[in-house]
XYZ file of C-alpha atoms in Angstrom:
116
model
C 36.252 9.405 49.655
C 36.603 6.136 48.210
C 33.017 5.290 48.899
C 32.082 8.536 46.445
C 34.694 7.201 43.876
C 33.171 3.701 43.908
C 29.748 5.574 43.281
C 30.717 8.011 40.526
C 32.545 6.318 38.542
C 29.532 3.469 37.596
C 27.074 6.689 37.404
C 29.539 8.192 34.820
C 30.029 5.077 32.906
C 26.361 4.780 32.493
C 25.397 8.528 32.017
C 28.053 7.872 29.041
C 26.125 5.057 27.649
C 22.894 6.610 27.459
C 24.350 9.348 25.813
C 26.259 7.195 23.320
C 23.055 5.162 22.877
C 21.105 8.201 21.827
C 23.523 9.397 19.639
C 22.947 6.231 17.862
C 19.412 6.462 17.905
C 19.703 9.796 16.099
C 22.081 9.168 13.639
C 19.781 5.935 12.776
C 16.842 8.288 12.639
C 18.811 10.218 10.356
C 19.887 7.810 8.179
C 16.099 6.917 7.813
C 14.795 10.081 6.581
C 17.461 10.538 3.992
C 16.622 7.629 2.664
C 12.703 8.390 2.967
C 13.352 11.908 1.156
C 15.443 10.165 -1.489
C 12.818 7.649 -2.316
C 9.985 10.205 -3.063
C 10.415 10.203 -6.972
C 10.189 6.519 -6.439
C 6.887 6.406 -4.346
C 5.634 8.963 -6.660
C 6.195 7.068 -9.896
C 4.480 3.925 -8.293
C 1.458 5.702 -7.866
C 1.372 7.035 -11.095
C 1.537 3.543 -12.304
C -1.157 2.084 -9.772
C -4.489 1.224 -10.955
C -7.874 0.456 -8.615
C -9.526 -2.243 -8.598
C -12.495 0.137 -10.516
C -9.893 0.982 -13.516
C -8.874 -2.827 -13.562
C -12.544 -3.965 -13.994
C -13.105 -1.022 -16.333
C -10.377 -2.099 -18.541
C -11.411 -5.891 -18.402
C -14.977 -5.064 -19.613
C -14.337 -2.800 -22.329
C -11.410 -5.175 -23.440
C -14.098 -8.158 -23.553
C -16.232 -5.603 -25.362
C -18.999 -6.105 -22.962
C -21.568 -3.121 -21.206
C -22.190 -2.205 -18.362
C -25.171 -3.419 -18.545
C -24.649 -6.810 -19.957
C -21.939 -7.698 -16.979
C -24.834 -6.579 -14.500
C -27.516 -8.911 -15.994
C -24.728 -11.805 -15.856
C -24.208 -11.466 -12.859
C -27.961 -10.644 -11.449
C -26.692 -6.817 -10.266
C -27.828 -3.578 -11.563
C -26.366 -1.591 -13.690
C -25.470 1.220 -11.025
C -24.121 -1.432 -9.054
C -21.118 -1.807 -11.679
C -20.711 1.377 -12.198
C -19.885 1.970 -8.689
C -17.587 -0.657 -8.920
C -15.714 0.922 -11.853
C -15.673 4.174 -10.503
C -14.480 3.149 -7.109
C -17.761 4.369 -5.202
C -17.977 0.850 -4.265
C -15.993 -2.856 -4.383
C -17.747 -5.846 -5.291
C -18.454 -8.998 -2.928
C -16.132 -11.680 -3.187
C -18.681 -13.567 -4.404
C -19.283 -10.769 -7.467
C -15.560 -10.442 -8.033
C -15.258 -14.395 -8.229
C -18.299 -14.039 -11.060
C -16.299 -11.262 -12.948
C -13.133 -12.862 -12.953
C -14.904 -15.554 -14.501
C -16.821 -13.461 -16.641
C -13.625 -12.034 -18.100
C -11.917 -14.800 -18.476
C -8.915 -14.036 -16.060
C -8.853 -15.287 -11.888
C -9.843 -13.112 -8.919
C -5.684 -13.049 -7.717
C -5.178 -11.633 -10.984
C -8.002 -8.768 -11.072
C -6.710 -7.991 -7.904
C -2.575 -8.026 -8.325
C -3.782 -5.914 -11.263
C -5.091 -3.337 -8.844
C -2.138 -3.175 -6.695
């Protein structure tokens, strides 16, 4: 009798702890998604105000009041070639996105921080 006593009594205490460890785990879990489902108006707004990296170089070239065709003979592209840029079909080189921050008169970080 004492030999089952010495045996149950460990198997209890840890049959506890698991269960007090997942009831931890869930109440974390739940904390989580509250906060996930609280944040949505937040996410949503963000993405309202994020640009690509298209828009950005867009925005650049009209504001230098340059064509499309003008930044693609600067920088020895085509003219379809930029307009896949701007409309996100395609992303520049780094080499080509080096060249149009320069064209524009602003650094590569800040075309792309733009974009973020």
């Amino acid at each position: 009798m004492n030999l089952t006593l010495s045996f149950l009594i460990p198997a209890l205490m840890f049959f506890a702890a698991v269960i007090g460890l997942g009831t931890y785990v869930t109440v974390l879990i739940v904390k989580a998604l509250r906060r996930y489902t609280r944040a949505e108006p937040d996410r949503k707004e963000k993405k309202e105000n994020t640009r690509s990296l298209g828009e950005v170089l867009k925005q650049h070239r009209v504001d230098s009041k340059m064509t499309q065709e003008f930044v693609a003979e600067s920088l020895g592209v085509s003219r379809q070639a930029v307009s896949k840029w701007e409309s996100g079909a395609s992303a520049p080189s780094t080499m080509n996105l080096m060249a149009l921050a320069k064209l524009f008169g602003v650094s590569a970080e800040e075309l792309l921080k733009e974009a973020s």
